[in-house]
Structures are given as C-alpha cells and as structure tokens.
CSV table of C-alpha atoms and ligand atoms in Angstrom, one decimal:
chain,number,residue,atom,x,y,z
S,1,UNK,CA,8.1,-18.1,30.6
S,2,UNK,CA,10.6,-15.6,29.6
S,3,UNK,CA,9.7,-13.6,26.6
S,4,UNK,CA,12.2,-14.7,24.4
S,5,UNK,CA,10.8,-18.7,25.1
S,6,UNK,CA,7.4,-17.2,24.3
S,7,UNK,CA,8.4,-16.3,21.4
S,8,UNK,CA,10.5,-19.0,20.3
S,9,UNK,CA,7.1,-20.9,20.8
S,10,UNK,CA,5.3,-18.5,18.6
S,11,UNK,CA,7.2,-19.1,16.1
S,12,UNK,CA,7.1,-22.7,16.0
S,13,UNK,CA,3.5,-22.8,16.1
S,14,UNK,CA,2.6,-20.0,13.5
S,15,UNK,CA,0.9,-21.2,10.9
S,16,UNK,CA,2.7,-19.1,8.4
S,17,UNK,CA,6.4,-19.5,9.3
S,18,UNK,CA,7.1,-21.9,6.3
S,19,UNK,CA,6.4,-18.3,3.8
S,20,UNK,CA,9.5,-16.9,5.1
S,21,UNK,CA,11.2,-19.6,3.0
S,22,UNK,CA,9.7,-18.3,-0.5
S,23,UNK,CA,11.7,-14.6,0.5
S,24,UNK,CA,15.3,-14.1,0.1
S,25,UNK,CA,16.1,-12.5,3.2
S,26,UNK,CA,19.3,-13.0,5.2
S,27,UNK,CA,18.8,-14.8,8.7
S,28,UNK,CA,20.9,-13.0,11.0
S,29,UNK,CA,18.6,-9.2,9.9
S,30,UNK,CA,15.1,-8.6,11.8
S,31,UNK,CA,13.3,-6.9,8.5
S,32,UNK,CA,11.1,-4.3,10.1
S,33,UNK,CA,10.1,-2.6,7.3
S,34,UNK,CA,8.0,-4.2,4.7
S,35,UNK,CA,5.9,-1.1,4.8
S,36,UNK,CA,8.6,0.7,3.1
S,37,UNK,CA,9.6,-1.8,0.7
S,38,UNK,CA,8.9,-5.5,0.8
S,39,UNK,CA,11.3,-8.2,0.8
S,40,UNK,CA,11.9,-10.0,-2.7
S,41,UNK,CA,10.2,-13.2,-3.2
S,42,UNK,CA,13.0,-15.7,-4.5
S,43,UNK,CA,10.3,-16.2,-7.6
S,44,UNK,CA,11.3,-13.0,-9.1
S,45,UNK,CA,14.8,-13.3,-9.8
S,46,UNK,CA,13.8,-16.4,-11.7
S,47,UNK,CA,11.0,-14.6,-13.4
S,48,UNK,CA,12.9,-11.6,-14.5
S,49,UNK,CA,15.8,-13.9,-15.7
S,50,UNK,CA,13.3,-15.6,-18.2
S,51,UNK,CA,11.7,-12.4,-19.3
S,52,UNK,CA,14.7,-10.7,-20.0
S,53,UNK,CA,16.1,-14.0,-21.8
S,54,UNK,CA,13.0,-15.6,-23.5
S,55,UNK,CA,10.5,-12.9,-23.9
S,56,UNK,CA,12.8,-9.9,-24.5
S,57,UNK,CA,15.7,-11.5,-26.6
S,58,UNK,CA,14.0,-14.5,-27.8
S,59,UNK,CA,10.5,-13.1,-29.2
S,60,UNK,CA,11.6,-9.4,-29.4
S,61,UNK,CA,8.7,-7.3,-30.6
S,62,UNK,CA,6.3,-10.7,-30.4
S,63,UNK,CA,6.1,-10.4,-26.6
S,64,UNK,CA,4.3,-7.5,-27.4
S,65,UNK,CA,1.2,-9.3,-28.4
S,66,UNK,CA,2.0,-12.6,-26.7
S,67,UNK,CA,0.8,-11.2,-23.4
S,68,UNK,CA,2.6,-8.1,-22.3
S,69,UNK,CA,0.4,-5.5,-23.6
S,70,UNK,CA,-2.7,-7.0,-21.6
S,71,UNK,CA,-0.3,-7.5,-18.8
S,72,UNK,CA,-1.9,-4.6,-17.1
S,73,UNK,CA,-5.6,-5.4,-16.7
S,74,UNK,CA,-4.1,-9.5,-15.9
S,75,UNK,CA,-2.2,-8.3,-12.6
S,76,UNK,CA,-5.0,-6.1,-12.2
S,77,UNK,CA,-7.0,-9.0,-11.6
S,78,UNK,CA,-4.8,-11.0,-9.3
S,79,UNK,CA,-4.6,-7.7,-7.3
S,80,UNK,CA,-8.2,-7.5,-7.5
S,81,UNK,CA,-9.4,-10.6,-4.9
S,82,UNK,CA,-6.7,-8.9,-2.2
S,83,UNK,CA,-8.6,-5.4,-2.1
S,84,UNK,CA,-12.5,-7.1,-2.5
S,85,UNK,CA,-13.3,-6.3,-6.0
S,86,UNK,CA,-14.2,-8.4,-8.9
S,87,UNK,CA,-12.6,-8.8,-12.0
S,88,UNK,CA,-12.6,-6.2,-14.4
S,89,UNK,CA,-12.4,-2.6,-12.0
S,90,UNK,CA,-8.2,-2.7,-11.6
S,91,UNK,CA,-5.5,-2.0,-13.5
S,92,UNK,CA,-1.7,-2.2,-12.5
S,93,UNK,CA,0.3,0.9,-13.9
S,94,UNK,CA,2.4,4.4,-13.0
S,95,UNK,CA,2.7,5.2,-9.8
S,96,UNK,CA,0.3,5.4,-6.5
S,97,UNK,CA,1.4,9.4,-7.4
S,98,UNK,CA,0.2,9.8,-11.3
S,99,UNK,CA,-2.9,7.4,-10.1
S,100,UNK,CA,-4.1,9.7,-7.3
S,101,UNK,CA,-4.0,12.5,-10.1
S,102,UNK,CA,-6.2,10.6,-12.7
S,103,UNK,CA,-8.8,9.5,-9.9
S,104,UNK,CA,-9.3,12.8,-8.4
S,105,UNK,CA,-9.3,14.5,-12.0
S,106,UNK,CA,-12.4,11.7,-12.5
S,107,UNK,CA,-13.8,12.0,-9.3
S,108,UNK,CA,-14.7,15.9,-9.6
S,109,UNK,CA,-15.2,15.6,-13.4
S,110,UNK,CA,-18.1,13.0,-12.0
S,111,UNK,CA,-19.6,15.1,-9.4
S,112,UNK,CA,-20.0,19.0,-10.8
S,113,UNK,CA,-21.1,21.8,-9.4
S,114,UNK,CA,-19.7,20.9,-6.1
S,115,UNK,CA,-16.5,22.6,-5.1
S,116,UNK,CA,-14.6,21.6,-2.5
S,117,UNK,CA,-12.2,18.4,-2.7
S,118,UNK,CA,-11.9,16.8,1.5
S,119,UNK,CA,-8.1,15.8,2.1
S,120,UNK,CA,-7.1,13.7,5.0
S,121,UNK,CA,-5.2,16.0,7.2
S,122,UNK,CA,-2.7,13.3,8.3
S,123,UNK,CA,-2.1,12.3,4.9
S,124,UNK,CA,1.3,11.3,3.1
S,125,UNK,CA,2.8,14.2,1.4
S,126,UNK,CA,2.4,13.1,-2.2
S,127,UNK,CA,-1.4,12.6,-2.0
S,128,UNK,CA,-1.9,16.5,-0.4
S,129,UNK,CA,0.9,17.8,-3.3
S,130,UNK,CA,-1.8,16.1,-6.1
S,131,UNK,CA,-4.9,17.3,-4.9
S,132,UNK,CA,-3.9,20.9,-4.5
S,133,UNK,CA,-2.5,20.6,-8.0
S,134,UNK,CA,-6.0,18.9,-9.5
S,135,UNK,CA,-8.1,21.6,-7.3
S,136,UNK,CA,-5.9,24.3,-9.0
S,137,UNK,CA,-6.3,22.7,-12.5
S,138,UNK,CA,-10.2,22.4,-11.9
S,139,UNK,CA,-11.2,25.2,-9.8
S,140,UNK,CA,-11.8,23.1,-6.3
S,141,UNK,CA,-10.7,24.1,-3.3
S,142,UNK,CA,-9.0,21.5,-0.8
S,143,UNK,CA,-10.1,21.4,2.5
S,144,UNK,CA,-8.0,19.3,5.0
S,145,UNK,CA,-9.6,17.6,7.6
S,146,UNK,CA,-9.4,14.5,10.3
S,147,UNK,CA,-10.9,12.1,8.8
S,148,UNK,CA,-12.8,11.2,11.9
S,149,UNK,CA,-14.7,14.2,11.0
S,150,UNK,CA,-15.3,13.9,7.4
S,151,UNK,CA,-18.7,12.5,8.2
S,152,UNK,CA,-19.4,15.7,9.6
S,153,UNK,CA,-18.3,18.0,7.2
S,154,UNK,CA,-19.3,16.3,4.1
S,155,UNK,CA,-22.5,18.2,2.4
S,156,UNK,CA,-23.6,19.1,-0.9
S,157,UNK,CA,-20.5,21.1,-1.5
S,158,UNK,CA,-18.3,17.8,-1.1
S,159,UNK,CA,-17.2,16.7,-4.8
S,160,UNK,CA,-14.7,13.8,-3.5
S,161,UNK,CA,-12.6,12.9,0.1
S,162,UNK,CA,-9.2,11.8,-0.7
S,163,UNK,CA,-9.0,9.7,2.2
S,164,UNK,CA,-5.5,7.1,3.7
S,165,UNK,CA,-6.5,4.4,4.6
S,166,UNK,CA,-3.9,3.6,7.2
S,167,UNK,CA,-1.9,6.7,8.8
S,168,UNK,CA,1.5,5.9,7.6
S,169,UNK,CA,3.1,7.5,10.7
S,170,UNK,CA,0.8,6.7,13.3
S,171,UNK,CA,-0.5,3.4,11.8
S,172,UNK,CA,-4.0,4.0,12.2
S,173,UNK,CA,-6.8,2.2,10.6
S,174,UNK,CA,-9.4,4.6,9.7
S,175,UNK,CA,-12.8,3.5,9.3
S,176,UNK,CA,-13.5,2.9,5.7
S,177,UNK,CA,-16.6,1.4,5.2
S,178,UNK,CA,-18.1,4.2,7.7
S,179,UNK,CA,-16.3,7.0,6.1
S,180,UNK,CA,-17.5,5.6,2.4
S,181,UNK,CA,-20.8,5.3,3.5
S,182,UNK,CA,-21.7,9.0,5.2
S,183,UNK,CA,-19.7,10.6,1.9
S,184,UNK,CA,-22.3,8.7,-0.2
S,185,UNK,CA,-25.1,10.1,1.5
S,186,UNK,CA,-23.9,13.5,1.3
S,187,UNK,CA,-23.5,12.9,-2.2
S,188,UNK,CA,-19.7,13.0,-2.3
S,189,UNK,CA,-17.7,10.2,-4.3
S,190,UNK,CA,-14.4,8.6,-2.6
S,191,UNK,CA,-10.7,8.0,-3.2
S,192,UNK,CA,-9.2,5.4,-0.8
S,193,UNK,CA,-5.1,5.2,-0.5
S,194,UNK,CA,-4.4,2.1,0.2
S,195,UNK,CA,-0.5,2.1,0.0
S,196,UNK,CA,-0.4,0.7,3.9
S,197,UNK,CA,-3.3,-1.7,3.6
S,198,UNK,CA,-3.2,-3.9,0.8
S,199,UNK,CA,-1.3,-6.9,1.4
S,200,UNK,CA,-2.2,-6.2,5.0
S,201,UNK,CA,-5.1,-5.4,6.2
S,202,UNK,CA,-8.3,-6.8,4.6
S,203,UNK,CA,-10.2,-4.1,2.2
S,204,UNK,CA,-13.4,-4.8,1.0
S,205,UNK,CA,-13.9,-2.3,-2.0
S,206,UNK,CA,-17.1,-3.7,-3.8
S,207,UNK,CA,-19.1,-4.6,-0.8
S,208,UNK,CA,-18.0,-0.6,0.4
S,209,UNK,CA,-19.5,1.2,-2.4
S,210,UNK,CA,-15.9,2.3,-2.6
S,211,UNK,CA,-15.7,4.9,-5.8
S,212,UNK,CA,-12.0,4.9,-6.7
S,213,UNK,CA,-9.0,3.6,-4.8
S,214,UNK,CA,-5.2,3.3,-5.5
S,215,UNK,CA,-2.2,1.6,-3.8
S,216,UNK,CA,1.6,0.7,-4.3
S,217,UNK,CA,2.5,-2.4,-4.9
S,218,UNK,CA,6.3,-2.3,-3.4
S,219,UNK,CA,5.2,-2.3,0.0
S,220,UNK,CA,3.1,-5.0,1.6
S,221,UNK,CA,3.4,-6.4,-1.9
S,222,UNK,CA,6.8,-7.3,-2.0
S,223,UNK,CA,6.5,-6.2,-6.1
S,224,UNK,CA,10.1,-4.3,-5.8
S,225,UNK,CA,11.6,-1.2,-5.8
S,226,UNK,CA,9.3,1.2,-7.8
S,227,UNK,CA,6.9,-1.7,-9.0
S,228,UNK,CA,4.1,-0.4,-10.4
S,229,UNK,CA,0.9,0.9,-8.3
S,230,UNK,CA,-2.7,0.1,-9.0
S,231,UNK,CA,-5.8,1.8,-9.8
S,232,UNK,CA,-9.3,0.7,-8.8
S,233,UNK,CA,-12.3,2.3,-10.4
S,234,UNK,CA,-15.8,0.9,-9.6
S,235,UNK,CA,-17.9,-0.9,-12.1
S,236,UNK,CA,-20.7,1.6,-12.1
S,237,UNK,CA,-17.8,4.5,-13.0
S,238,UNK,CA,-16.7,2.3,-15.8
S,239,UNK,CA,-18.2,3.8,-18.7
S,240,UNK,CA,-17.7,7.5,-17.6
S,241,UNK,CA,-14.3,7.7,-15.7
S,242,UNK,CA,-13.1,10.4,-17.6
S,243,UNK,CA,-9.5,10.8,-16.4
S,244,UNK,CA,-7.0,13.5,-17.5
S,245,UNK,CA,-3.9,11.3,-18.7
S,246,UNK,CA,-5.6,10.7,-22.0
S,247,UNK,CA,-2.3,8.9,-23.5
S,248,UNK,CA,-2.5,6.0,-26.3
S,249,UNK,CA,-2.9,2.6,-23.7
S,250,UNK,CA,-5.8,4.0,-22.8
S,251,UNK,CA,-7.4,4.7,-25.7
S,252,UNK,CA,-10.1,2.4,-27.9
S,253,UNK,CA,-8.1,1.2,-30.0
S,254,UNK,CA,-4.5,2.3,-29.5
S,255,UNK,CA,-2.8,0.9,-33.1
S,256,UNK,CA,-5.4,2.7,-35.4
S,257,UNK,CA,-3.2,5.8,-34.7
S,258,UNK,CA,-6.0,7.5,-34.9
S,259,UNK,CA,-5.8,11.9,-34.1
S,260,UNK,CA,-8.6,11.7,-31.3
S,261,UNK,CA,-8.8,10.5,-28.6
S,262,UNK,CA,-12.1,8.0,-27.4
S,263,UNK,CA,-11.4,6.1,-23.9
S,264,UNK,CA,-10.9,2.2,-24.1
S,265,UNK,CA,-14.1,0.1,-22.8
S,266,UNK,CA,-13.9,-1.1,-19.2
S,267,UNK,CA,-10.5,-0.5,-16.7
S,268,UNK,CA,-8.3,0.0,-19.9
S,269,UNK,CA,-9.2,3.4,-19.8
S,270,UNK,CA,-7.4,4.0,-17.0
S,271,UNK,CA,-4.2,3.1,-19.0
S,272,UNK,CA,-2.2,6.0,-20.0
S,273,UNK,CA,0.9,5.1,-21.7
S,274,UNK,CA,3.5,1.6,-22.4
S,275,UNK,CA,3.2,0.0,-19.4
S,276,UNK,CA,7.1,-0.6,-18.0
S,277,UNK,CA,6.8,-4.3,-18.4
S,278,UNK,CA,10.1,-5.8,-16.6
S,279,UNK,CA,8.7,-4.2,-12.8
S,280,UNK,CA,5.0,-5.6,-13.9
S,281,UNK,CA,6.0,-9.0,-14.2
S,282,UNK,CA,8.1,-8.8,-11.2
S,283,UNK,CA,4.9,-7.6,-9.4
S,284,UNK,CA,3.6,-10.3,-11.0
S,285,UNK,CA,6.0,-13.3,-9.7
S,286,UNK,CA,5.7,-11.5,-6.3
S,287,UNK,CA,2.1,-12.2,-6.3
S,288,UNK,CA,2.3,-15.8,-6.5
S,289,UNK,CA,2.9,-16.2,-2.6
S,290,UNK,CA,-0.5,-15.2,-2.3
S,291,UNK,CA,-1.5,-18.5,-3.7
S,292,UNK,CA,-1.6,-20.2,-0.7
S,293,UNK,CA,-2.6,-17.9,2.0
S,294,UNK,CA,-5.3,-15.3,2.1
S,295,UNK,CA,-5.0,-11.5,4.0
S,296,UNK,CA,-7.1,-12.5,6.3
S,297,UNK,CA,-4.2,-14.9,7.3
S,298,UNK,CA,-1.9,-12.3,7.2
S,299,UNK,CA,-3.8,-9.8,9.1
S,300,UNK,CA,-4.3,-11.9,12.0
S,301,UNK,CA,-0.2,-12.7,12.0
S,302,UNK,CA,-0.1,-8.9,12.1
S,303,UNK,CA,-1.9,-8.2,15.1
S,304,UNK,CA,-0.5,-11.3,17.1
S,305,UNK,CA,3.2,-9.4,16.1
S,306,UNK,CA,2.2,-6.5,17.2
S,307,UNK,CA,0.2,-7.7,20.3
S,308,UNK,CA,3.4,-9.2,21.0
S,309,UNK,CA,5.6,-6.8,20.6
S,310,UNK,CA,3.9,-4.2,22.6
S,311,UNK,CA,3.9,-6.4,25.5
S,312,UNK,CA,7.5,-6.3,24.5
S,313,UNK,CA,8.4,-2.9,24.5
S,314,UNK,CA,6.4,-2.9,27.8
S,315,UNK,CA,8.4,-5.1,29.3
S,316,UNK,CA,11.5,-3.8,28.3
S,317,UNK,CA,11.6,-0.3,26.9
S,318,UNK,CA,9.6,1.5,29.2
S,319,UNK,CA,11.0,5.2,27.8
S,320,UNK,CA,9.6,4.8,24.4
S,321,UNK,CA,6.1,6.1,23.7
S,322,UNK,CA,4.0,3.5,21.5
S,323,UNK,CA,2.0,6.2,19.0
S,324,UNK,CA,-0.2,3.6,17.0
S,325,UNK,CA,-3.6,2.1,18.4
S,326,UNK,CA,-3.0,-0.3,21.4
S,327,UNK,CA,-6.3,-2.1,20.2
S,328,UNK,CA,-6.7,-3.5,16.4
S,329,UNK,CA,-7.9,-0.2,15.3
S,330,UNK,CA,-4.5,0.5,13.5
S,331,UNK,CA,-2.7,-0.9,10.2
S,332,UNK,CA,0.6,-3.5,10.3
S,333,UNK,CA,3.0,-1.0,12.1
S,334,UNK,CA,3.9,0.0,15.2
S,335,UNK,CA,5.2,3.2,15.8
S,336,UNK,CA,6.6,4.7,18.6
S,337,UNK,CA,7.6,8.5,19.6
S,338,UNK,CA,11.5,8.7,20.9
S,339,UNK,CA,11.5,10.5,24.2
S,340,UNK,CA,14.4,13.0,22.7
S,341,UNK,CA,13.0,13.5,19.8
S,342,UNK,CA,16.6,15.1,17.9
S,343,UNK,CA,17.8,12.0,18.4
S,344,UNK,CA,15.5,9.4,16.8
S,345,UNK,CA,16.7,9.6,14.0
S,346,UNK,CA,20.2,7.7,15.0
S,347,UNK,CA,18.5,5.8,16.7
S,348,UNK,CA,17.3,4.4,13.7
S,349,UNK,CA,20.5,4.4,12.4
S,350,UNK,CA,22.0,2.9,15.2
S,351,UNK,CA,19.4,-0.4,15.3
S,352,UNK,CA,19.8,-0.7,11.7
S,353,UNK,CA,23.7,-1.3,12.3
S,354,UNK,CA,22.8,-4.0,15.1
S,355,UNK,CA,20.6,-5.5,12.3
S,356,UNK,CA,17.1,-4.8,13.2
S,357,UNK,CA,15.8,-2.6,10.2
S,358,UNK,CA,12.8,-0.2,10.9
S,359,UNK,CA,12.4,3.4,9.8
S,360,UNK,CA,12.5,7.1,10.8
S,361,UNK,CA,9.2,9.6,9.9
S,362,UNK,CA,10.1,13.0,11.3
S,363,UNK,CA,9.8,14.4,13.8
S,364,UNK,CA,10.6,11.7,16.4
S,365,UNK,CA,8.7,8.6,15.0
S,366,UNK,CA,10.5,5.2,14.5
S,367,UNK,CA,8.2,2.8,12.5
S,368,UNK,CA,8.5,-1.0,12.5
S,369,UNK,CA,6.3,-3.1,10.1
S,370,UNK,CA,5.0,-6.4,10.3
S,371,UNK,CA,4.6,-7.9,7.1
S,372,UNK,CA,2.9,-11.7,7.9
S,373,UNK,CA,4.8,-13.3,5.3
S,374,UNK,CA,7.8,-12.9,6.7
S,375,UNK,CA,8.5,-11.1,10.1
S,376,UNK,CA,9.3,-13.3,12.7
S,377,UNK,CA,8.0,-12.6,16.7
S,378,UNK,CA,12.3,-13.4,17.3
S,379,UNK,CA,12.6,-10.4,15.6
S,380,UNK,CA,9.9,-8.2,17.2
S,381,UNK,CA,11.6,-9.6,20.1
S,382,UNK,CA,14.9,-8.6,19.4
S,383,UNK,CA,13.8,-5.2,18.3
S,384,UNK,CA,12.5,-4.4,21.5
S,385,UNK,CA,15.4,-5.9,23.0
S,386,UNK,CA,17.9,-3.5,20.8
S,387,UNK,CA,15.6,-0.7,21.6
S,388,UNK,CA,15.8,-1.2,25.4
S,389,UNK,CA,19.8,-1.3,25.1
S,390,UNK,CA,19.8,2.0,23.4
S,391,UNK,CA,18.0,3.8,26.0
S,392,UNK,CA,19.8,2.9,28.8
S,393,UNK,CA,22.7,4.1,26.6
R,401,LIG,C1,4.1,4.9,-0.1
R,401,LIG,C2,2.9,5.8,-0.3
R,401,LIG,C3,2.8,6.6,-1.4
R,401,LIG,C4,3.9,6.5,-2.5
R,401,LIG,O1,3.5,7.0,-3.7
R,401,LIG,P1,4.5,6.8,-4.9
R,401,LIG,O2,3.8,7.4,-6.1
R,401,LIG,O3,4.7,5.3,-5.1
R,401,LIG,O4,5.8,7.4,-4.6
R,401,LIG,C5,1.6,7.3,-1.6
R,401,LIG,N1,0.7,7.4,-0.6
R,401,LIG,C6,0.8,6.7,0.5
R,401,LIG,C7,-0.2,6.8,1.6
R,401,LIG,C8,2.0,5.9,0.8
R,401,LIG,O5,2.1,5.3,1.9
C-alpha cells in the first residue's frame, strides 16, 4: 500500500478524527504547529460572545463576584487532572514568563543557604533570561547544565533546577520523574516547564514529588493567543510559598485594603494582580474538548503521527536530518535539521505558502507539531510530500 492509502486508512480508523470538528480550522491547510499556538476550538467564539454581552454589558461590575474573580483557582482546577495534580495546587494567571519568576523566587526562598540555581542548558530563552535575573536579585548563581547530568551535579549546594520538560527545538522528552527524584535526594527542590507537554504528553506532578511547575496554556491548549499560563505549587509548599509578586489577588483578603501584605491561604497566593478575564474564559471554553478524551489518548495519536511521519520523510525526503528522538523518548514534534542550513528558514516560508504550516527555530531547525486533537496523518503526509518537492528544487 502506497503511503498516501495508508494514511487515508489511518485516518478513517483513528479514534479521535471526530475532534477535529470541535476546531475551526480550514480544510485545504495541514496545521503543523499547535506547539506554537493551538488552533481555536469553535466553543470560544461563542463563549467570548456571551461574556462580552451578558457578563460584561449585562451585569457590569456584578460579574465581579458572580464568578470571575475565583475564575483563577476554577480553571486551575480543570488544568489540574491534565498535569496529575489534585485540586487545590494550580492557578491560571500571567504568563509562563512572570510564573517562572515567582516559582524560582519561592524555590530559593525555600531552600537557604544553598547557592547555586541548575538551568537546563537547552532551555527556551525566557526561562534562562528569569533565572539569571532571580539569581542576581537573591545572590545565586546559575549554573547551566544538560539535564541528563543534573543527577550528577546536584549536591548540597543545589537550591532549585529549573528544568524543560520537552526541548522545544529538539523535541526531547527529558526524564521527569528521574530527574525530580535524584534533585530530592540531594536536597534540591524543582521547577518543571511544561509549556511543550501539557496537553501533550502525560505529566504526573503529585505522584513526582514535583515542587513547582508552570506551563502555557496557548499551545497544546488551544487557549489563544497570549491565554494565560499556569502555575503549579505542591500541597506541602502551600502554606510557605513565599513568592515575590506580592500584588493584591494574592493577598488574604484583597477588599480590606489593608497597608500589609499577608499571602491568601492555599494556591491564591500565587495570584498577583486582576486576573485579565476575557483570555481566562477563552482558556476556559478551550478546555471543554478535554471532556471527552483524556492525554493519554492524545499522546498515543502523537506518537502514531509521528511514527508515521518519519517513515514518511524516510521514504521521501531522504536530505532532511530528523533531530528529535526516533523512539518515544521525545515530546509532540518532530524536528528536522535543513541540510543548507541559510536556507531553512524559506523553506519554512515556502511550505507555509503551499499550505502546510510548521515553524523555523534557528539555526536550521524546521519544527512540525502534532497536536492529537486535530492534525491529521493526510497532513503529516503531505508535509513530507511538500518537503520532498522542495529539495529536489
Ligand atoms: C512557549 C514557551 C514559553 C513562553 O513563555 P511566555 O511567557 O508565554 O512568553 C516559555 N517556556 C517554554 C519552554 C516555552 O516553550
């Protein structure tokens, strides 16, 4: 059977294939890049139309009260089941980049006398750009390392790792519940990024001894552009999660207006300030397609894509180098390396206009993402395809 047969037949038999009705996504494009930004649920639209229209102009102020103001620690808790934690340790709010700040802050604050703050050497800018920042403000120093060797290096000087959970060029799956466990016994407390795996990949954060985690919500998702990110801080850490963003939502008992500050009970203290409501409940809408399905559905969809569409590019595109994890050690991408690497980046471009979106990481990586909800093996297939045209261009 030809390839494209085979995956016509994939596609009538996956067991998911009726989700890609609940997204608004044209037919005729091959959406390769839910890991960038996920494609809108059609529930959204609807749900922003009534909040803006009933909430908003019909109760005005009211809506305050009438649920948007615990709207944070709700989606929190529909986040919560997708990343392995019970209710109570998540809270939706800022972004994945003001959330990495208030963990690490906490972490160290935690764990004194200890000075040196472990970074994931492969990890996304933003995450490196806040912990040098936090080990300036609290007199760490960061120390980058693979994470394949932070077992190693951990010791009693080890405050916190900052670790990805997924390489976001390379798409691969580090080993968390490893990694969380040898920090523990030297000591050292945790931060997990799990911008590329929730939504994806199963995380199991409670059964981990996970300390802190945080992860956008715009990505595998599907909340929208900029939707808020969360922020996961372990039951034990409750009570003395001392963050640095000590703004009003977070506090007590924000409407006494009182001069001091004293942190909220419970995940409200991770709160800072008015949470921006209209992308909260679009996160919120966006979560409903997890009704029905679970990640572990999703994560096996994932693999089969990708299965698939390396024996694709196999096949076909025999110039590309594939850069992510042949076996299931990797995320819900596959990446692969351009052999002239100045000109991957039209490449990009150039599949994008023959309507198979992916995306460019410098310096020569072109990413495609698999998001189970929606991505079709057609258009793993036809990516391949497109890619295999370009090359012998
Ligand atoms: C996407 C991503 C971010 C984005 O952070 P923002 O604050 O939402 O801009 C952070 N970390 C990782 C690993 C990401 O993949």
């Amino acid at each position: 059977m030809s390839l494209r047969d085979e995956a016509r037949e994939l596609d009538a038999m996956d067991p998911l294939a009726g989700k890609r009705a609940e997204f608004d996504l044209d037919p005729d494009v091959s959406y390769l890049d839910g890991n960038s930004l996920g494609a809108p649920p059609r529930a959204v639209a609807e749900r922003l139309t009534e909040v803006v229209g009933k909430q908003w102009a019909g109760r005005l102020i009211r809506s305050w009260d009438e649920g948007w103001w615990a709207a944070p620690e709700r989606i929190g808790d529909r986040v919560a089941p997708l990343v392995g934690a019970a209710p109570g340790q998540v809270v939706v709010g800022d972004s994945t980049t003001v959330n990495l700040f208030k963990a690490l802050v906490a972490a160290v604050r935690l764990n004194p006398g200890r000075p040196e703050i472990l970074l994931d050497d492969g990890t996304f800018p933003t995450d490196g750009y806040i912990a040098d920042s936090a080990a300036r403000l609290t007199g760490h120093v960061v120390r980058r390392v693979p994470v394949h060797e932070m077992a190693d290096v951990a010791s009693s000087r080890t405050a916190v790792a900052l670790v990805n959970h997924v390489d976001y060029v390379t798409g691969v799956l580090h080993d968390l519940p490893g990694v969380t466990a040898a920090l523990r016994s030297a000591g050292a407390l945790t931060v997990w990024d799990l911008c590329h795996s929730v939504g994806a990949v199963p995380v199991h954060l409670d059964a981990c001894e996970v300390d802190f985690a945080v992860g956008c919500t715009y990505k595998f998702l599907n909340g929208g552009p900029g939707s808020p990110a969360f922020l996961y801080v372990a039951r034990k850490w409750l009570d003395s999660f001392d963050q640095p963003l000590t703004g009003w939502a977070g506090h007590a008992d924000p409407f006494a207006m009182t001069a001091g500050y004293a942190g909220g009970s419970g995940i409200r203290r991770a709160r800072a300030g008015t949470p921006d409501i209209l992308s909260m409940l679009a996160l919120d809408a966006a979560l409903d397609v997890w009704l029905d399905v679970t990640v572990d559905q999703v994560r096996a969809k994932g693999l089969a894509l990708g299965d698939f569409f390396l024996r694709c590019l196999d096949a076909g595109a025999p110039g590309v180098r594939v850069v992510t994890p042949r076996d299931h050690r990797r995320g819900n991408q596959i990446s692969v390396a351009w052999p002239e690497a100045a000109a991957a980046r039209t490449v990009m471009s150039a599949l994008t206009d023959r309507g198979v979106i992916g995306d460019f990481r410098p310096p020569d990586v072109l990413r495609f993402g698999l998001a189970g909800l929606y991505v079709r093996y057609a258009d793993v297939f036809r990516a391949a395809e497109e890619l295999r045209a370009l090359s012998e261009t």
